[in-house]
JSON list of C-alpha atoms in Angstrom, two decimals:
[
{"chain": "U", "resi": 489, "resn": "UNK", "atom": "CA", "xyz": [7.37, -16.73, 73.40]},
{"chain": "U", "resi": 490, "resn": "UNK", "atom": "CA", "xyz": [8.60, -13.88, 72.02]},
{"chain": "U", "resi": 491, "resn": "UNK", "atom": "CA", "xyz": [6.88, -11.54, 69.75]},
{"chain": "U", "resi": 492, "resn": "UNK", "atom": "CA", "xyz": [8.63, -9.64, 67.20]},
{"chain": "U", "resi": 493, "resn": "UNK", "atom": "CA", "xyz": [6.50, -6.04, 66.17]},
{"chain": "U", "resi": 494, "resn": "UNK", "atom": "CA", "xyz": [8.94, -6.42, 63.32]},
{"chain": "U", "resi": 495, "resn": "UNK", "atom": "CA", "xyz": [7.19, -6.46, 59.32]},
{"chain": "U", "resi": 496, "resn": "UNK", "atom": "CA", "xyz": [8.13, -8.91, 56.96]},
{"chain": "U", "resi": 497, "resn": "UNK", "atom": "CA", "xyz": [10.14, -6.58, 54.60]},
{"chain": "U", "resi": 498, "resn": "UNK", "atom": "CA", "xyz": [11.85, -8.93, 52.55]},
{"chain": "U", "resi": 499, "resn": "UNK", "atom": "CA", "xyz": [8.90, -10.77, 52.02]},
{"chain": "U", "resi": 500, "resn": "UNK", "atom": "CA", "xyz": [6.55, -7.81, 50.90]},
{"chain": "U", "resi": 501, "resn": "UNK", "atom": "CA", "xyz": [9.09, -6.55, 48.73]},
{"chain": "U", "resi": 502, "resn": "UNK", "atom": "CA", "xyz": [9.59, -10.24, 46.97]},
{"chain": "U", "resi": 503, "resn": "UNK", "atom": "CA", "xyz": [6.08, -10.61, 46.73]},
{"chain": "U", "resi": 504, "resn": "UNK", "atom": "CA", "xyz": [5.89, -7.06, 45.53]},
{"chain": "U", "resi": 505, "resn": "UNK", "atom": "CA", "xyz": [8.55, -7.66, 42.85]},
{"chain": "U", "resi": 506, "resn": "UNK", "atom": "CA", "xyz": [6.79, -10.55, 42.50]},
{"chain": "U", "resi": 507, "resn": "UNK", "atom": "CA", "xyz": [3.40, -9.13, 41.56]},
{"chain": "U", "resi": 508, "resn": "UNK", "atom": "CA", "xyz": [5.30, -6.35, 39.41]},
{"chain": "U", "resi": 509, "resn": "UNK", "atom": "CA", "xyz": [6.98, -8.81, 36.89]},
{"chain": "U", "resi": 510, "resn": "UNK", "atom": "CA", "xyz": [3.62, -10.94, 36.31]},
{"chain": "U", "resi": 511, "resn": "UNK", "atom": "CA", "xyz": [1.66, -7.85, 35.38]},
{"chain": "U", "resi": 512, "resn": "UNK", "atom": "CA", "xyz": [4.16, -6.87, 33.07]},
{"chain": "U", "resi": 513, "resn": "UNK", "atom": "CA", "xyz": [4.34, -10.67, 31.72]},
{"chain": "U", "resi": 514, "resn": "UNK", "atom": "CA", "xyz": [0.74, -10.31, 31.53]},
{"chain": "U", "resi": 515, "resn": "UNK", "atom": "CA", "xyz": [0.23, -7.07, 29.45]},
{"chain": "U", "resi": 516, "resn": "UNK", "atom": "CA", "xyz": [2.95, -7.77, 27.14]},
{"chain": "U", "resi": 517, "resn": "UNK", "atom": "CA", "xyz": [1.36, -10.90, 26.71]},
{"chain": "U", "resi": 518, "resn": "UNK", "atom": "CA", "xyz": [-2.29, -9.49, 26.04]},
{"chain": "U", "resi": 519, "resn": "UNK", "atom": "CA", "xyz": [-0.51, -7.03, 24.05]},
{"chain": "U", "resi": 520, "resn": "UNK", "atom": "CA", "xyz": [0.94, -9.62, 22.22]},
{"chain": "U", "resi": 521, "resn": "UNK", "atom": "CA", "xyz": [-2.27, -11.81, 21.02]},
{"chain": "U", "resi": 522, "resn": "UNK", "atom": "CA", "xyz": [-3.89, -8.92, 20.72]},
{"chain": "U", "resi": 523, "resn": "UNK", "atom": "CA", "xyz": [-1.65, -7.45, 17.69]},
{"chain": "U", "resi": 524, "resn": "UNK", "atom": "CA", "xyz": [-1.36, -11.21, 16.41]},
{"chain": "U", "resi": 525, "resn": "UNK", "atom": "CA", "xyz": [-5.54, -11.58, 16.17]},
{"chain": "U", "resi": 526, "resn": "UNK", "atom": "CA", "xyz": [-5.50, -7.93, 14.91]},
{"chain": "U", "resi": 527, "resn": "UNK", "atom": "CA", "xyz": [-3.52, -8.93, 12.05]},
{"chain": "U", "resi": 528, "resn": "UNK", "atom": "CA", "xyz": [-4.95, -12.46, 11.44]},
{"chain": "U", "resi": 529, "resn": "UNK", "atom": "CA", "xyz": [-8.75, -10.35, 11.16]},
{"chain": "U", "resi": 530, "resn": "UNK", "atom": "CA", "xyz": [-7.47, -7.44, 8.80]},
{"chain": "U", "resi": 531, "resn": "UNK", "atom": "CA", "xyz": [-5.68, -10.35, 6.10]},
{"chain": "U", "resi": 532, "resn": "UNK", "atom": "CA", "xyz": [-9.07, -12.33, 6.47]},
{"chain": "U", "resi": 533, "resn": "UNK", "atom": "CA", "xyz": [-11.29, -8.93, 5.74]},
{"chain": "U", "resi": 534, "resn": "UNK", "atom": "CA", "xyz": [-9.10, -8.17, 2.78]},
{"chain": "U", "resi": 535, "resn": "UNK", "atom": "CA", "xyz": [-9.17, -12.03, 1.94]},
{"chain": "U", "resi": 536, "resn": "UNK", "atom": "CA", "xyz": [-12.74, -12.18, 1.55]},
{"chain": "U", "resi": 537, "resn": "UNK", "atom": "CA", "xyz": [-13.30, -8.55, 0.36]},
{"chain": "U", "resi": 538, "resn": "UNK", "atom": "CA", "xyz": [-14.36, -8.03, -3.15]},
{"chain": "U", "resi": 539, "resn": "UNK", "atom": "CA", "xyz": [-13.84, -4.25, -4.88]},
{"chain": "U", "resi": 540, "resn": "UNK", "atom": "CA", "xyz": [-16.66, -5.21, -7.62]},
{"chain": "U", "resi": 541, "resn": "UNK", "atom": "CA", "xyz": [-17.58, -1.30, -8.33]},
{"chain": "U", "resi": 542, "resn": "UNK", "atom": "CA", "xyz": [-13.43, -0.79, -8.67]},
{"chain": "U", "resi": 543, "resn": "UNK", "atom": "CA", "xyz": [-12.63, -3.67, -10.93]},
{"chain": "U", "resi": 544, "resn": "UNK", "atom": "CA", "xyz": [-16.15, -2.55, -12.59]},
{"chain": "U", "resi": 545, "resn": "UNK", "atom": "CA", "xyz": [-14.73, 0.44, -13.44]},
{"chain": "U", "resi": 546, "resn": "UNK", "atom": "CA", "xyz": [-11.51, -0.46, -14.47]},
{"chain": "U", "resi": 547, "resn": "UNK", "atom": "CA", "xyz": [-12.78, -2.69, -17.16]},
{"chain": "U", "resi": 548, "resn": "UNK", "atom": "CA", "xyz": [-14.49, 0.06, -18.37]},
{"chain": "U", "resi": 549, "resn": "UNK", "atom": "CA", "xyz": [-11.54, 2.30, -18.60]},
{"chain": "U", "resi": 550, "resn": "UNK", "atom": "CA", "xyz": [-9.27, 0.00, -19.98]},
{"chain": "U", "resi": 551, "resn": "UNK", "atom": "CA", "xyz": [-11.65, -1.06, -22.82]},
{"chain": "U", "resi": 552, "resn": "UNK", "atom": "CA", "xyz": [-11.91, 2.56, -23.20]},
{"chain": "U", "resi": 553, "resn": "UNK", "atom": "CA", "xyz": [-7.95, 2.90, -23.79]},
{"chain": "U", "resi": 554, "resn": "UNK", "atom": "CA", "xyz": [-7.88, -0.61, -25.77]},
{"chain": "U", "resi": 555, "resn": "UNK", "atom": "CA", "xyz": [-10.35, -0.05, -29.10]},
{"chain": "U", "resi": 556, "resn": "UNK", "atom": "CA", "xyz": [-10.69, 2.10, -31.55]},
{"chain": "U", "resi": 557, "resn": "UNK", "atom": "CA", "xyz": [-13.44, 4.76, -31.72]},
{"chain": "U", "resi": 558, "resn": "UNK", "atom": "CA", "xyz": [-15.17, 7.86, -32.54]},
{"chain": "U", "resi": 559, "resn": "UNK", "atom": "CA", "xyz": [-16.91, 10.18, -30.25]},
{"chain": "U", "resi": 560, "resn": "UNK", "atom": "CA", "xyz": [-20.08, 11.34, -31.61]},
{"chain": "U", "resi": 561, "resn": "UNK", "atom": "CA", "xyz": [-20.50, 14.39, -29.69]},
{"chain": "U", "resi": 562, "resn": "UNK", "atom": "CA", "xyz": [-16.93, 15.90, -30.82]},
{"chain": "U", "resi": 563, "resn": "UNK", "atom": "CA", "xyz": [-15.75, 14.29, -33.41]},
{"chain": "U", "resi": 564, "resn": "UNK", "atom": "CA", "xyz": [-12.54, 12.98, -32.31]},
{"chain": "U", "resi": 565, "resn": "UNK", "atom": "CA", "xyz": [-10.88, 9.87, -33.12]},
{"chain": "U", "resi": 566, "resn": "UNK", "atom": "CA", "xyz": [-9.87, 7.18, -30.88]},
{"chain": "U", "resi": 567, "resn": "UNK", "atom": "CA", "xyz": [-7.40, 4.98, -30.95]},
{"chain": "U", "resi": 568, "resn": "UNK", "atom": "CA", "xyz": [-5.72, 2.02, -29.12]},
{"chain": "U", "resi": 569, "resn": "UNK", "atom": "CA", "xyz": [-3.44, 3.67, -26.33]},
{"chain": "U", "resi": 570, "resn": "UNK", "atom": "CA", "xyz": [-0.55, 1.19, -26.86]},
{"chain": "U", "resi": 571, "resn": "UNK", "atom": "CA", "xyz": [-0.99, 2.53, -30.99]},
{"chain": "U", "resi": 572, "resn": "UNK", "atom": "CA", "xyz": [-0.84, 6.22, -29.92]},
{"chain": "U", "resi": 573, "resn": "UNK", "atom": "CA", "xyz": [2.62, 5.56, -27.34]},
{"chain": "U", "resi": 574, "resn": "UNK", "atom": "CA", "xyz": [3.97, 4.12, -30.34]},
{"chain": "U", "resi": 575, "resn": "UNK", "atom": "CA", "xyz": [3.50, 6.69, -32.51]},
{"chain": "U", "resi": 576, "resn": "UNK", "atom": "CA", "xyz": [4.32, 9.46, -29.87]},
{"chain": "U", "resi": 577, "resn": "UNK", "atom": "CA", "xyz": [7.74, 7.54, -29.37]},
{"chain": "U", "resi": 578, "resn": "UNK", "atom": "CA", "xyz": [8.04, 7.49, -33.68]},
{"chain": "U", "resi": 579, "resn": "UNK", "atom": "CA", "xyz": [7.63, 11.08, -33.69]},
{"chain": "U", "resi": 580, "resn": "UNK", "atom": "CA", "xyz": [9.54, 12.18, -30.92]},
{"chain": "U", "resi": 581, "resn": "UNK", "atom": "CA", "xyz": [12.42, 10.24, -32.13]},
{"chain": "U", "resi": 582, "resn": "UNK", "atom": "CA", "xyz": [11.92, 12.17, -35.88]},
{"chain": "U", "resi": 583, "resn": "UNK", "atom": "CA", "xyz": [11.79, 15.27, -33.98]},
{"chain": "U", "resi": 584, "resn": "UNK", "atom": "CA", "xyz": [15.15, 14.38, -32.07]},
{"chain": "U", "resi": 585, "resn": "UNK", "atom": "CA", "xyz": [16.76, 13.15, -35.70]},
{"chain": "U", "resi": 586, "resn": "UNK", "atom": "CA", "xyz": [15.50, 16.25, -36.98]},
{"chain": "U", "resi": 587, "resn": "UNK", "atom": "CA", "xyz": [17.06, 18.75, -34.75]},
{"chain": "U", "resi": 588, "resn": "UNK", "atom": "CA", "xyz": [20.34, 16.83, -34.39]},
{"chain": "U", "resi": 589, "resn": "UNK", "atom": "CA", "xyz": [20.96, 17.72, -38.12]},
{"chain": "U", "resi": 590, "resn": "UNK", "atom": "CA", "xyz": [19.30, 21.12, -37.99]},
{"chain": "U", "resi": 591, "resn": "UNK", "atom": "CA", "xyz": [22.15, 22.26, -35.10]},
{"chain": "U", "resi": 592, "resn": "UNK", "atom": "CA", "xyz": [25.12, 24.11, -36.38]},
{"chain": "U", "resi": 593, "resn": "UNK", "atom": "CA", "xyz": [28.31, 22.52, -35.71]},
{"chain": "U", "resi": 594, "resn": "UNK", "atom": "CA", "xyz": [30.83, 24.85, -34.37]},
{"chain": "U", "resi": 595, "resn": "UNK", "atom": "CA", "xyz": [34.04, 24.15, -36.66]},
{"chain": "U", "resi": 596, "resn": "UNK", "atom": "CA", "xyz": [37.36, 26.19, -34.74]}
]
């Protein structure tokens, strides 16, 4: 028989090639479910989270903006913060009226 000292080339490089392309299937696929779980646990933390001292103090502040009230300390008045837009938008549009007729008009 005859004995070839020949190496399999085609076969090491197909099983190279091979070997290549599944570890590249594989990471992208760890990759993959990793990412997916990733996401999955950060939308069931923020699920079952609760921002009690936030909402706490919130309700605080917007009591604070919604009542009327005096400040014992300085003496100043409180009001309702949808009462004082209002009246900001009443006087600015006086103001507005106001100048309009104030304005000379240039006559030529």
């Amino acid at each position: 028989m005859a004995a070839y000292d020949d190496l399999p080339i085609k076969r090491i490089v197909t099983v190279g090639l091979l070997s290549i392309a599944i570890t590249i299937i594989t990471v992208l696929g760890v990759q993959v479910l990793y990412f997916g779980m990733l996401s999955y646990v950060d939308e069931k933390k923020l699920a079952e989270s609760t921002y009690r001292e936030s909402l706490e103090a919130l309700d605080v502040q917007s009591k604070k903006l919604s009542r009327f009230g005096v400040d014992e300390d300085t003496a100043k008045i409180t009001i309702p913060i949808e009462q004082a837009m209002k009246q900001l938008v009443s006087e600015a549009a006086k103001t507005k009226t106001n100048d309009k007729q104030d304005s000379p008009k240039d006559e030529a």
